């Protein structure tokens, strides 16, 4: 078989494998933050022999576009546009070998309206990074340009009051206990007793989903029965919040 010699591409020019220093690319003290940047403040404790600038740059790299070595696909995108930047390092007063590393992330790194994506990126695998002895996210600034991408709840407290027809006082409710282990029928009984006793609403605990001892559909039926019964006996509008997640 004959294999022609590899063709040199733009991406392969200057490519060299090996562990690289993050601070060469991701420590940028001259960077001026933008109003649209997401800003994070990390408390870092570097491993012995690791400069604080390298530790801060490592956090910026691993939480954005970086990896431990150069790869040829780096040449296929604009890393300078998408990378996180450690733009300032300062020692923590009164603490030995602890620093606050300030990192700026461009908005394009994150999916709009996704808390999960944002936190997975910023506080994902960086906590297991070998260059760091300890790491903690101390502060986070989310710009309006990103927070406005979240839809938010479909309605607020005023709509809740309108639905319950309760005004001029706090709404009174509770979470059903024990949160796990009740059958759907007994769960509905507890809902009825609470609503009949004077509460405005009851709610599921966040641990309650659709477990074998109480399936969601069964819980819905018994809670609805309890709610309508309590309403008929009290003459008040009642509510129950079912966990649908």
mmCIF file of C-alpha atoms in Angstrom:
data_model
loop_
_atom_site.group_PDB
_atom_site.id
_atom_site.type_symbol
_atom_site.label_atom_id
_atom_site.label_comp_id
_atom_site.label_asym_id
_atom_site.label_seq_id
_atom_site.Cartn_x
_atom_site.Cartn_y
_atom_site.Cartn_z
ATOM 1 C CA UNK A 1 0.000 0.000 0.000
ATOM 2 C CA UNK A 2 1.129 3.502 -0.747
ATOM 3 C CA UNK A 3 0.214 6.332 1.573
ATOM 4 C CA UNK A 4 0.932 9.858 0.342
ATOM 5 C CA UNK A 5 2.756 12.166 2.755
ATOM 6 C CA UNK A 6 0.426 14.148 5.022
ATOM 7 C CA UNK A 7 -0.604 17.516 3.717
ATOM 8 C CA UNK A 8 0.256 20.421 5.963
ATOM 9 C CA UNK A 9 -2.868 22.318 6.921
ATOM 10 C CA UNK A 10 -3.361 25.661 8.572
ATOM 11 C CA UNK A 11 -4.491 23.941 11.741
ATOM 12 C CA UNK A 12 -1.313 21.846 11.934
ATOM 13 C CA UNK A 13 1.084 24.742 11.550
ATOM 14 C CA UNK A 14 2.713 25.457 14.877
ATOM 15 C CA UNK A 15 1.004 22.507 16.569
ATOM 16 C CA UNK A 16 3.077 20.872 19.249
ATOM 17 C CA UNK A 17 1.806 18.342 21.754
ATOM 18 C CA UNK A 18 2.663 18.528 25.431
ATOM 19 C CA UNK A 19 1.479 20.020 28.699
ATOM 20 C CA UNK A 20 1.190 23.785 28.401
ATOM 21 C CA UNK A 21 1.143 26.707 30.811
ATOM 22 C CA UNK A 22 -2.357 28.100 31.096
ATOM 23 C CA UNK A 23 -1.202 31.565 32.082
ATOM 24 C CA UNK A 24 0.299 32.114 28.633
ATOM 25 C CA UNK A 25 -3.217 32.217 27.184
ATOM 26 C CA UNK A 26 -5.735 32.609 29.989
ATOM 27 C CA UNK A 27 -4.071 35.057 32.394
ATOM 28 C CA UNK A 28 -4.766 38.499 30.933
ATOM 29 C CA UNK A 29 -4.276 41.237 33.562
ATOM 30 C CA UNK A 30 -4.671 43.903 30.886
ATOM 31 C CA UNK A 31 -8.224 42.771 30.066
ATOM 32 C CA UNK A 32 -11.017 45.273 30.708
ATOM 33 C CA UNK A 33 -14.259 43.545 31.614
ATOM 34 C CA UNK A 34 -17.384 44.160 29.551
ATOM 35 C CA UNK A 35 -20.885 44.857 30.801
ATOM 36 C CA UNK A 36 -21.996 41.608 29.182
ATOM 37 C CA UNK A 37 -19.337 39.404 30.826
ATOM 38 C CA UNK A 38 -20.250 36.915 33.526
ATOM 39 C CA UNK A 39 -17.761 37.563 36.327
ATOM 40 C CA UNK A 40 -16.730 34.957 38.890
ATOM 41 C CA UNK A 41 -14.527 35.272 41.970
ATOM 42 C CA UNK A 42 -12.822 32.032 43.023
ATOM 43 C CA UNK A 43 -10.868 31.443 46.225
ATOM 44 C CA UNK A 44 -7.947 29.276 45.101
ATOM 45 C CA UNK A 45 -5.247 27.439 47.012
ATOM 46 C CA UNK A 46 -2.563 26.354 44.541
ATOM 47 C CA UNK A 47 -0.572 23.180 44.936
ATOM 48 C CA UNK A 48 3.032 23.686 46.130
ATOM 49 C CA UNK A 49 5.116 25.144 43.336
ATOM 50 C CA UNK A 50 2.147 26.384 41.302
ATOM 51 C CA UNK A 51 2.127 30.195 40.913
ATOM 52 C CA UNK A 52 -1.191 31.878 41.744
ATOM 53 C CA UNK A 53 -1.390 33.295 38.209
ATOM 54 C CA UNK A 54 -1.145 29.780 36.788
ATOM 55 C CA UNK A 55 -3.810 28.516 39.196
ATOM 56 C CA UNK A 56 -6.199 31.326 38.280
ATOM 57 C CA UNK A 57 -5.545 30.840 34.583
ATOM 58 C CA UNK A 58 -6.153 27.105 34.962
ATOM 59 C CA UNK A 59 -9.586 27.787 36.442
ATOM 60 C CA UNK A 60 -10.422 30.160 33.586
ATOM 61 C CA UNK A 61 -9.221 27.645 31.018
ATOM 62 C CA UNK A 62 -10.870 24.519 32.388
ATOM 63 C CA UNK A 63 -14.193 26.311 32.833
ATOM 64 C CA UNK A 64 -14.182 27.616 29.265
ATOM 65 C CA UNK A 65 -12.194 26.553 26.182
ATOM 66 C CA UNK A 66 -8.987 25.134 27.617
ATOM 67 C CA UNK A 67 -7.572 21.674 27.994
ATOM 68 C CA UNK A 68 -4.262 20.414 29.339
ATOM 69 C CA UNK A 69 -2.481 20.329 25.976
ATOM 70 C CA UNK A 70 -2.581 21.978 22.572
ATOM 71 C CA UNK A 71 -4.877 20.284 20.074
ATOM 72 C CA UNK A 72 -5.022 20.889 16.346
ATOM 73 C CA UNK A 73 -8.739 21.745 16.479
ATOM 74 C CA UNK A 74 -7.831 24.913 18.388
ATOM 75 C CA UNK A 75 -7.079 26.342 14.974
ATOM 76 C CA UNK A 76 -10.632 25.787 13.787
ATOM 77 C CA UNK A 77 -12.219 28.413 16.025
ATOM 78 C CA UNK A 78 -11.496 31.760 17.623
ATOM 79 C CA UNK A 79 -10.371 30.803 21.116
ATOM 80 C CA UNK A 80 -9.585 34.415 21.895
ATOM 81 C CA UNK A 81 -13.262 35.251 21.452
ATOM 82 C CA UNK A 82 -14.669 32.419 23.557
ATOM 83 C CA UNK A 83 -12.076 31.835 26.269
ATOM 84 C CA UNK A 84 -12.510 32.708 29.920
ATOM 85 C CA UNK A 85 -9.935 35.168 31.227
ATOM 86 C CA UNK A 86 -8.348 35.427 34.643
ATOM 87 C CA UNK A 87 -7.905 39.186 34.751
ATOM 88 C CA UNK A 88 -6.919 39.769 38.383
ATOM 89 C CA UNK A 89 -5.345 37.883 41.282
ATOM 90 C CA UNK A 90 -5.137 39.116 44.860
ATOM 91 C CA UNK A 91 -4.022 37.402 48.076
ATOM 92 C CA UNK A 92 -6.579 36.708 50.805
ATOM 93 C CA UNK A 93 -5.707 38.806 53.847
ATOM 94 C CA UNK A 94 -4.662 36.724 56.831
ATOM 95 C CA UNK A 95 -4.616 33.442 54.914
ATOM 96 C CA UNK A 96 -1.507 31.639 53.741
ATOM 97 C CA UNK A 97 -1.363 30.578 50.099
ATOM 98 C CA UNK A 98 -4.941 31.626 49.361
ATOM 99 C CA UNK A 99 -5.893 33.954 46.544
ATOM 100 C CA UNK A 100 -8.989 35.405 44.935
ATOM 101 C CA UNK A 101 -8.922 34.798 41.195
ATOM 102 C CA UNK A 102 -11.294 36.951 39.146
ATOM 103 C CA UNK A 103 -12.456 35.346 35.910
ATOM 104 C CA UNK A 104 -14.491 36.907 33.088
ATOM 105 C CA UNK A 105 -16.548 34.758 30.731
ATOM 106 C CA UNK A 106 -17.965 35.986 27.406
ATOM 107 C CA UNK A 107 -21.715 35.631 27.142
ATOM 108 C CA UNK A 108 -21.537 33.435 24.040
ATOM 109 C CA UNK A 109 -20.171 30.576 26.160
ATOM 110 C CA UNK A 110 -23.570 29.963 27.732
ATOM 111 C CA UNK A 111 -26.943 28.761 26.510
ATOM 112 C CA UNK A 112 -29.621 31.390 26.929
ATOM 113 C CA UNK A 113 -31.912 30.849 29.898
ATOM 114 C CA UNK A 114 -30.049 27.818 31.257
ATOM 115 C CA UNK A 115 -28.882 27.867 34.871
ATOM 116 C CA UNK A 116 -27.766 24.263 34.437
ATOM 117 C CA UNK A 117 -25.467 25.071 31.530
ATOM 118 C CA UNK A 118 -24.013 28.126 33.258
ATOM 119 C CA UNK A 119 -23.134 26.340 36.493
ATOM 120 C CA UNK A 120 -21.952 23.197 34.714
ATOM 121 C CA UNK A 121 -19.456 25.357 32.852
ATOM 122 C CA UNK A 122 -18.309 27.564 35.719
ATOM 123 C CA UNK A 123 -18.317 25.070 38.599
ATOM 124 C CA UNK A 124 -18.160 21.776 36.750
ATOM 125 C CA UNK A 125 -14.965 19.758 36.607
ATOM 126 C CA UNK A 126 -12.658 22.564 37.783
ATOM 127 C CA UNK A 127 -12.902 21.362 41.385
ATOM 128 C CA UNK A 128 -10.956 18.226 40.553
ATOM 129 C CA UNK A 129 -8.130 20.092 38.855
ATOM 130 C CA UNK A 130 -4.683 18.861 39.915
ATOM 131 C CA UNK A 131 -3.037 22.293 39.998
ATOM 132 C CA UNK A 132 -5.305 23.292 42.880
ATOM 133 C CA UNK A 133 -5.293 22.118 46.462
ATOM 134 C CA UNK A 134 -8.629 23.827 47.159
ATOM 135 C CA UNK A 135 -11.145 25.891 45.217
ATOM 136 C CA UNK A 136 -14.360 27.689 46.126
ATOM 137 C CA UNK A 137 -16.652 29.966 44.157
ATOM 138 C CA UNK A 138 -17.024 33.068 46.341
ATOM 139 C CA UNK A 139 -19.076 35.375 44.149
ATOM 140 C CA UNK A 140 -20.774 35.531 40.768
ATOM 141 C CA UNK A 141 -22.009 38.514 38.782
ATOM 142 C CA UNK A 142 -24.636 37.753 36.171
ATOM 143 C CA UNK A 143 -25.202 40.678 33.780
ATOM 144 C CA UNK A 144 -28.694 41.836 32.770
ATOM 145 C CA UNK A 145 -27.922 40.751 29.213
ATOM 146 C CA UNK A 146 -27.954 37.133 30.445
ATOM 147 C CA UNK A 147 -30.571 37.295 33.194
ATOM 148 C CA UNK A 148 -33.055 38.743 30.692
ATOM 149 C CA UNK A 149 -32.862 35.512 28.673
ATOM 150 C CA UNK A 150 -34.670 33.659 31.471
ATOM 151 C CA UNK A 151 -38.428 33.425 31.064
ATOM 152 C CA UNK A 152 -39.131 33.483 34.785
ATOM 153 C CA UNK A 153 -42.301 32.157 36.398
ATOM 154 C CA UNK A 154 -45.488 32.485 34.331
ATOM 155 C CA UNK A 155 -47.135 34.515 37.087
ATOM 156 C CA UNK A 156 -46.414 35.985 40.503
ATOM 157 C CA UNK A 157 -47.962 36.404 43.933
ATOM 158 C CA UNK A 158 -50.805 38.591 42.674
ATOM 159 C CA UNK A 159 -52.091 35.841 40.396
ATOM 160 C CA UNK A 160 -51.808 33.353 43.269
ATOM 161 C CA UNK A 161 -53.948 35.628 45.423
ATOM 162 C CA UNK A 162 -56.450 36.018 42.595
ATOM 163 C CA UNK A 163 -56.723 32.242 42.179
ATOM 164 C CA UNK A 164 -57.175 31.674 45.915
ATOM 165 C CA UNK A 165 -59.270 34.821 46.416
ATOM 166 C CA UNK A 166 -57.199 35.716 49.484
ATOM 167 C CA UNK A 167 -56.095 39.316 50.069
ATOM 168 C CA UNK A 168 -54.838 41.524 52.861
ATOM 169 C CA UNK A 169 -53.011 38.816 54.806
ATOM 170 C CA UNK A 170 -50.208 36.287 54.380
ATOM 171 C CA UNK A 171 -51.075 33.031 52.664
ATOM 172 C CA UNK A 172 -50.773 30.054 55.017
ATOM 173 C CA UNK A 173 -49.638 26.681 53.768
ATOM 174 C CA UNK A 174 -47.545 23.637 54.594
ATOM 175 C CA UNK A 175 -45.630 20.727 53.114
ATOM 176 C CA UNK A 176 -47.183 17.310 53.686
ATOM 177 C CA UNK A 177 -45.206 15.074 56.075
ATOM 178 C CA UNK A 178 -43.870 12.475 56.197
ATOM 179 C CA UNK A 179 -42.638 13.458 52.776
ATOM 180 C CA UNK A 180 -41.944 9.854 51.750
ATOM 181 C CA UNK A 181 -43.771 6.621 52.506
ATOM 182 C CA UNK A 182 -47.443 7.626 52.508
ATOM 183 C CA UNK A 183 -49.821 5.916 50.114
ATOM 184 C CA UNK A 184 -51.666 8.174 47.702
ATOM 185 C CA UNK A 185 -54.893 7.706 49.662
ATOM 186 C CA UNK A 186 -53.324 8.631 53.004
ATOM 187 C CA UNK A 187 -51.480 11.500 51.368
ATOM 188 C CA UNK A 188 -54.799 12.845 50.138
ATOM 189 C CA UNK A 189 -56.245 12.411 53.632
ATOM 190 C CA UNK A 190 -53.441 14.549 55.065
ATOM 191 C CA UNK A 191 -54.088 17.205 52.407
ATOM 192 C CA UNK A 192 -57.775 17.265 53.311
ATOM 193 C CA UNK A 193 -57.131 17.590 57.063
ATOM 194 C CA UNK A 194 -54.730 20.492 56.499
ATOM 195 C CA UNK A 195 -57.034 22.376 54.133
ATOM 196 C CA UNK A 196 -60.135 21.638 56.187
ATOM 197 C CA UNK A 197 -58.294 22.850 59.276
ATOM 198 C CA UNK A 198 -57.720 26.308 57.832
ATOM 199 C CA UNK A 199 -54.678 26.277 55.571
ATOM 200 C CA UNK A 200 -54.893 28.036 52.215
ATOM 201 C CA UNK A 201 -52.756 25.487 50.398
ATOM 202 C CA UNK A 202 -50.576 22.420 50.775
ATOM 203 C CA UNK A 203 -47.642 21.298 48.653
ATOM 204 C CA UNK A 204 -45.501 18.321 47.730
ATOM 205 C CA UNK A 205 -42.015 18.038 49.130
ATOM 206 C CA UNK A 206 -39.315 18.206 46.462
ATOM 207 C CA UNK A 207 -38.482 14.529 47.139
ATOM 208 C CA UNK A 208 -41.998 13.452 46.187
ATOM 209 C CA UNK A 209 -42.198 12.490 42.523
ATOM 210 C CA UNK A 210 -43.719 9.220 41.291
ATOM 211 C CA UNK A 211 -42.312 6.500 43.544
ATOM 212 C CA UNK A 212 -43.652 2.921 43.762
ATOM 213 C CA UNK A 213 -45.494 3.620 47.023
ATOM 214 C CA UNK A 214 -47.308 6.639 45.513
ATOM 215 C CA UNK A 215 -47.543 7.202 41.780
ATOM 216 C CA UNK A 216 -48.029 10.756 40.556
ATOM 217 C CA UNK A 217 -51.395 10.094 38.890
ATOM 218 C CA UNK A 218 -52.770 8.435 42.025
ATOM 219 C CA UNK A 219 -51.581 11.332 44.169
ATOM 220 C CA UNK A 220 -53.208 13.801 41.781
ATOM 221 C CA UNK A 221 -56.582 12.047 42.043
ATOM 222 C CA UNK A 222 -56.628 11.870 45.840
ATOM 223 C CA UNK A 223 -55.292 15.418 46.275
ATOM 224 C CA UNK A 224 -57.959 16.774 43.914
ATOM 225 C CA UNK A 225 -60.649 14.891 45.842
ATOM 226 C CA UNK A 226 -59.317 16.294 49.136
ATOM 227 C CA UNK A 227 -59.141 19.823 47.767
ATOM 228 C CA UNK A 228 -62.690 19.893 46.391
ATOM 229 C CA UNK A 229 -64.058 18.340 49.573
ATOM 230 C CA UNK A 230 -62.317 20.943 51.758
ATOM 231 C CA UNK A 231 -63.580 23.724 49.501
ATOM 232 C CA UNK A 232 -67.161 22.480 49.730
ATOM 233 C CA UNK A 233 -67.024 22.296 53.521
ATOM 234 C CA UNK A 234 -65.285 25.625 54.167
ATOM 235 C CA UNK A 235 -66.659 27.751 51.360
ATOM 236 C CA UNK A 236 -63.097 28.878 50.573
ATOM 237 C CA UNK A 237 -60.882 28.309 47.555
ATOM 238 C CA UNK A 238 -58.050 25.916 48.416
ATOM 239 C CA UNK A 239 -54.896 24.876 46.597
ATOM 240 C CA UNK A 240 -52.321 22.100 46.389
ATOM 241 C CA UNK A 241 -48.993 22.374 44.575
ATOM 242 C CA UNK A 242 -47.976 19.101 42.925
ATOM 243 C CA UNK A 243 -44.332 18.421 42.109
ATOM 244 C CA UNK A 244 -44.255 17.831 38.363
ATOM 245 C CA UNK A 245 -40.464 17.812 37.901
#
